[in-house]
């Protein structure tokens, strides 16, 4: 009898787990019956990239086939087609097939202007995010919300799941380190969807400039069957150098290498899944970054790099990670022969402070560093709870 009860209990746990991770998540974009009435007879601007799809059809094509009056498209970093390098400045363009103006929201033109929004009745934002502070789509979200508020135009967000939405971790960004790769006082992994994050931007008064208080007229269409512990495999890579779920899960840990002289695999078939340098001679694993689409001039270009391959880490363990892994950075720093040539100034922008680099140089352990994050993370978690749209 005891064995039977145990077996039934294990079966129920297994079924519950499968329900949590295999339930059919329906993105907001797929729920046209909810938001099409909000768009009819209005002039629409879309903020989109290749991830903005309904099934296998791009949102722009779907809406135009449904006779929705799409007037123009705004594109974030990496562009409308999603193949531009990180940091590559793109000019405005035109989709000749659809006769649509494509306006780049990157480089010197991060925020829609009054002219950009002339004769627009509503803006629709539909972009897949990965839930990490220095992933710039949430910075684009900020500027779009600010422009919408200044021009009294409502913003409709079609929400999508956050593949890293089940945890929060990392140091909170300090104000003096505010930049396009970190605009708000949030941890590196913030644990919110785009819709939830937009609510926080509004609620925490981050849109305001000077004495003028700005608030975006925001409406969010939620995902169905999603919680913050749902497993969601992205159907389309969100940017050129996040080609698979392994890279998406490792991104929050590996992006620190962008603030060093090492390579993290840009210009190879394993971006954000390996690290190396010509100086790490005591490693047997090697790779050589090349100039490729999405990484035309990667760090250590055409140099043989010695280091470590992380692409074979079990996906299940990455899927269930609950914190950033600093061990990769610690290991590389420990084994680098020239400590004074390891970090570059960009590291403080990624970390959101000067302290982390100093802590590593001083030889603090990962546990000691994490302990310094906890008071701020606890406060952030309390703030975050006010803006959640889904079960935590």
mmCIF file with all atom_site columns, C-alpha atoms in Angstrom, residues 232-311:
data_model
loop_
_atom_site.group_PDB
_atom_site.id
_atom_site.type_symbol
_atom_site.label_atom_id
_atom_site.label_alt_id
_atom_site.label_comp_id
_atom_site.label_asym_id
_atom_site.label_entity_id
_atom_site.label_seq_id
_atom_site.pdbx_PDB_ins_code
_atom_site.Cartn_x
_atom_site.Cartn_y
_atom_site.Cartn_z
_atom_site.occupancy
_atom_site.B_iso_or_equiv
_atom_site.pdbx_formal_charge
_atom_site.auth_seq_id
_atom_site.auth_comp_id
_atom_site.auth_asym_id
_atom_site.auth_atom_id
_atom_site.pdbx_PDB_model_num
ATOM 1  C CA . UNK A 1 232 ? 9.443  28.512 -22.906 1.00 0.00 ? 232 UNK A CA 1
ATOM 2  C CA . UNK A 1 233 ? 11.592 27.601 -25.860 1.00 0.00 ? 233 UNK A CA 1
ATOM 3  C CA . UNK A 1 234 ? 11.961 30.620 -28.103 1.00 0.00 ? 234 UNK A CA 1
ATOM 4  C CA . UNK A 1 235 ? 10.829 29.758 -31.650 1.00 0.00 ? 235 UNK A CA 1
ATOM 5  C CA . UNK A 1 236 ? 13.039 32.462 -33.206 1.00 0.00 ? 236 UNK A CA 1
ATOM 6  C CA . UNK A 1 237 ? 16.466 33.605 -32.054 1.00 0.00 ? 237 UNK A CA 1
ATOM 7  C CA . UNK A 1 238 ? 16.023 37.020 -30.385 1.00 0.00 ? 238 UNK A CA 1
ATOM 8  C CA . UNK A 1 239 ? 19.282 38.443 -31.771 1.00 0.00 ? 239 UNK A CA 1
ATOM 9  C CA . UNK A 1 240 ? 22.139 37.264 -34.032 1.00 0.00 ? 240 UNK A CA 1
ATOM 10 C CA . UNK A 1 241 ? 24.391 35.997 -31.232 1.00 0.00 ? 241 UNK A CA 1
ATOM 11 C CA . UNK A 1 242 ? 21.762 34.182 -29.161 1.00 0.00 ? 242 UNK A CA 1
ATOM 12 C CA . UNK A 1 243 ? 21.103 31.300 -31.575 1.00 0.00 ? 243 UNK A CA 1
ATOM 13 C CA . UNK A 1 244 ? 19.732 28.722 -29.109 1.00 0.00 ? 244 UNK A CA 1
ATOM 14 C CA . UNK A 1 245 ? 18.439 28.203 -25.575 1.00 0.00 ? 245 UNK A CA 1
ATOM 15 C CA . UNK A 1 246 ? 21.909 27.363 -24.242 1.00 0.00 ? 246 UNK A CA 1
ATOM 16 C CA . UNK A 1 247 ? 23.169 30.801 -25.275 1.00 0.00 ? 247 UNK A CA 1
ATOM 17 C CA . UNK A 1 248 ? 20.026 32.463 -23.871 1.00 0.00 ? 248 UNK A CA 1
ATOM 18 C CA . UNK A 1 249 ? 20.468 30.813 -20.472 1.00 0.00 ? 249 UNK A CA 1
ATOM 19 C CA . UNK A 1 250 ? 24.223 31.517 -20.369 1.00 0.00 ? 250 UNK A CA 1
ATOM 20 C CA . UNK A 1 251 ? 23.867 35.100 -21.562 1.00 0.00 ? 251 UNK A CA 1
ATOM 21 C CA . UNK A 1 252 ? 23.470 36.712 -18.128 1.00 0.00 ? 252 UNK A CA 1
ATOM 22 C CA . UNK A 1 253 ? 26.689 35.058 -16.919 1.00 0.00 ? 253 UNK A CA 1
ATOM 23 C CA . UNK A 1 254 ? 28.748 35.220 -20.094 1.00 0.00 ? 254 UNK A CA 1
ATOM 24 C CA . UNK A 1 255 ? 28.036 38.808 -21.092 1.00 0.00 ? 255 UNK A CA 1
ATOM 25 C CA . UNK A 1 256 ? 30.524 39.948 -18.423 1.00 0.00 ? 256 UNK A CA 1
ATOM 26 C CA . UNK A 1 257 ? 33.236 38.860 -20.867 1.00 0.00 ? 257 UNK A CA 1
ATOM 27 C CA . UNK A 1 258 ? 32.189 41.776 -23.120 1.00 0.00 ? 258 UNK A CA 1
ATOM 28 C CA . UNK A 1 259 ? 33.903 43.909 -20.463 1.00 0.00 ? 259 UNK A CA 1
ATOM 29 C CA . UNK A 1 260 ? 37.203 42.046 -20.784 1.00 0.00 ? 260 UNK A CA 1
ATOM 30 C CA . UNK A 1 261 ? 39.858 41.503 -23.444 1.00 0.00 ? 261 UNK A CA 1
ATOM 31 C CA . UNK A 1 262 ? 38.646 37.918 -23.972 1.00 0.00 ? 262 UNK A CA 1
ATOM 32 C CA . UNK A 1 263 ? 36.311 36.438 -26.566 1.00 0.00 ? 263 UNK A CA 1
ATOM 33 C CA . UNK A 1 264 ? 32.977 34.891 -25.588 1.00 0.00 ? 264 UNK A CA 1
ATOM 34 C CA . UNK A 1 265 ? 32.527 33.254 -28.953 1.00 0.00 ? 265 UNK A CA 1
ATOM 35 C CA . UNK A 1 266 ? 31.222 36.041 -31.171 1.00 0.00 ? 266 UNK A CA 1
ATOM 36 C CA . UNK A 1 267 ? 32.260 35.193 -34.712 1.00 0.00 ? 267 UNK A CA 1
ATOM 37 C CA . UNK A 1 268 ? 31.896 31.439 -34.100 1.00 0.00 ? 268 UNK A CA 1
ATOM 38 C CA . UNK A 1 269 ? 28.998 28.981 -34.075 1.00 0.00 ? 269 UNK A CA 1
ATOM 39 C CA . UNK A 1 270 ? 28.954 29.081 -30.250 1.00 0.00 ? 270 UNK A CA 1
ATOM 40 C CA . UNK A 1 271 ? 28.484 32.718 -29.207 1.00 0.00 ? 271 UNK A CA 1
ATOM 41 C CA . UNK A 1 272 ? 27.984 33.155 -25.450 1.00 0.00 ? 272 UNK A CA 1
ATOM 42 C CA . UNK A 1 273 ? 28.788 29.447 -25.059 1.00 0.00 ? 273 UNK A CA 1
ATOM 43 C CA . UNK A 1 274 ? 32.577 29.581 -24.750 1.00 0.00 ? 274 UNK A CA 1
ATOM 44 C CA . UNK A 1 275 ? 35.309 31.903 -23.593 1.00 0.00 ? 275 UNK A CA 1
ATOM 45 C CA . UNK A 1 276 ? 38.937 32.193 -24.535 1.00 0.00 ? 276 UNK A CA 1
ATOM 46 C CA . UNK A 1 277 ? 41.956 34.317 -25.331 1.00 0.00 ? 277 UNK A CA 1
ATOM 47 C CA . UNK A 1 278 ? 45.288 33.899 -27.138 1.00 0.00 ? 278 UNK A CA 1
ATOM 48 C CA . UNK A 1 279 ? 46.844 34.442 -23.684 1.00 0.00 ? 279 UNK A CA 1
ATOM 49 C CA . UNK A 1 280 ? 45.206 31.445 -21.942 1.00 0.00 ? 280 UNK A CA 1
ATOM 50 C CA . UNK A 1 281 ? 47.886 28.972 -23.016 1.00 0.00 ? 281 UNK A CA 1
ATOM 51 C CA . UNK A 1 282 ? 47.136 26.432 -20.268 1.00 0.00 ? 282 UNK A CA 1
ATOM 52 C CA . UNK A 1 283 ? 43.858 25.339 -21.927 1.00 0.00 ? 283 UNK A CA 1
ATOM 53 C CA . UNK A 1 284 ? 43.668 22.639 -24.607 1.00 0.00 ? 284 UNK A CA 1
ATOM 54 C CA . UNK A 1 285 ? 40.289 23.713 -26.048 1.00 0.00 ? 285 UNK A CA 1
ATOM 55 C CA . UNK A 1 286 ? 40.582 26.359 -28.755 1.00 0.00 ? 286 UNK A CA 1
ATOM 56 C CA . UNK A 1 287 ? 38.520 28.335 -31.279 1.00 0.00 ? 287 UNK A CA 1
ATOM 57 C CA . UNK A 1 288 ? 39.091 31.181 -33.729 1.00 0.00 ? 288 UNK A CA 1
ATOM 58 C CA . UNK A 1 289 ? 36.597 34.064 -34.155 1.00 0.00 ? 289 UNK A CA 1
ATOM 59 C CA . UNK A 1 290 ? 35.909 35.023 -37.774 1.00 0.00 ? 290 UNK A CA 1
ATOM 60 C CA . UNK A 1 291 ? 34.046 37.887 -39.391 1.00 0.00 ? 291 UNK A CA 1
ATOM 61 C CA . UNK A 1 292 ? 30.456 36.708 -39.902 1.00 0.00 ? 292 UNK A CA 1
ATOM 62 C CA . UNK A 1 293 ? 26.993 38.235 -40.222 1.00 0.00 ? 293 UNK A CA 1
ATOM 63 C CA . UNK A 1 294 ? 26.035 39.631 -36.834 1.00 0.00 ? 294 UNK A CA 1
ATOM 64 C CA . UNK A 1 295 ? 29.690 39.743 -35.724 1.00 0.00 ? 295 UNK A CA 1
ATOM 65 C CA . UNK A 1 296 ? 31.700 41.480 -38.425 1.00 0.00 ? 296 UNK A CA 1
ATOM 66 C CA . UNK A 1 297 ? 34.568 42.527 -36.151 1.00 0.00 ? 297 UNK A CA 1
ATOM 67 C CA . UNK A 1 298 ? 34.439 40.312 -33.055 1.00 0.00 ? 298 UNK A CA 1
ATOM 68 C CA . UNK A 1 299 ? 37.032 40.429 -30.245 1.00 0.00 ? 299 UNK A CA 1
ATOM 69 C CA . UNK A 1 300 ? 40.171 38.369 -31.019 1.00 0.00 ? 300 UNK A CA 1
ATOM 70 C CA . UNK A 1 301 ? 39.305 38.343 -34.729 1.00 0.00 ? 301 UNK A CA 1
ATOM 71 C CA . UNK A 1 302 ? 41.312 35.693 -36.615 1.00 0.00 ? 302 UNK A CA 1
ATOM 72 C CA . UNK A 1 303 ? 43.280 34.824 -33.463 1.00 0.00 ? 303 UNK A CA 1
ATOM 73 C CA . UNK A 1 304 ? 43.493 31.342 -32.014 1.00 0.00 ? 304 UNK A CA 1
ATOM 74 C CA . UNK A 1 305 ? 41.854 31.514 -28.597 1.00 0.00 ? 305 UNK A CA 1
ATOM 75 C CA . UNK A 1 306 ? 42.392 28.989 -25.828 1.00 0.00 ? 306 UNK A CA 1
ATOM 76 C CA . UNK A 1 307 ? 39.697 28.564 -23.234 1.00 0.00 ? 307 UNK A CA 1
ATOM 77 C CA . UNK A 1 308 ? 36.601 26.639 -22.276 1.00 0.00 ? 308 UNK A CA 1
ATOM 78 C CA . UNK A 1 309 ? 33.590 25.223 -24.117 1.00 0.00 ? 309 UNK A CA 1
ATOM 79 C CA . UNK A 1 310 ? 30.288 25.534 -22.217 1.00 0.00 ? 310 UNK A CA 1
ATOM 80 C CA . UNK A 1 311 ? 27.979 24.453 -25.030 1.00 0.00 ? 311 UNK A CA 1
#
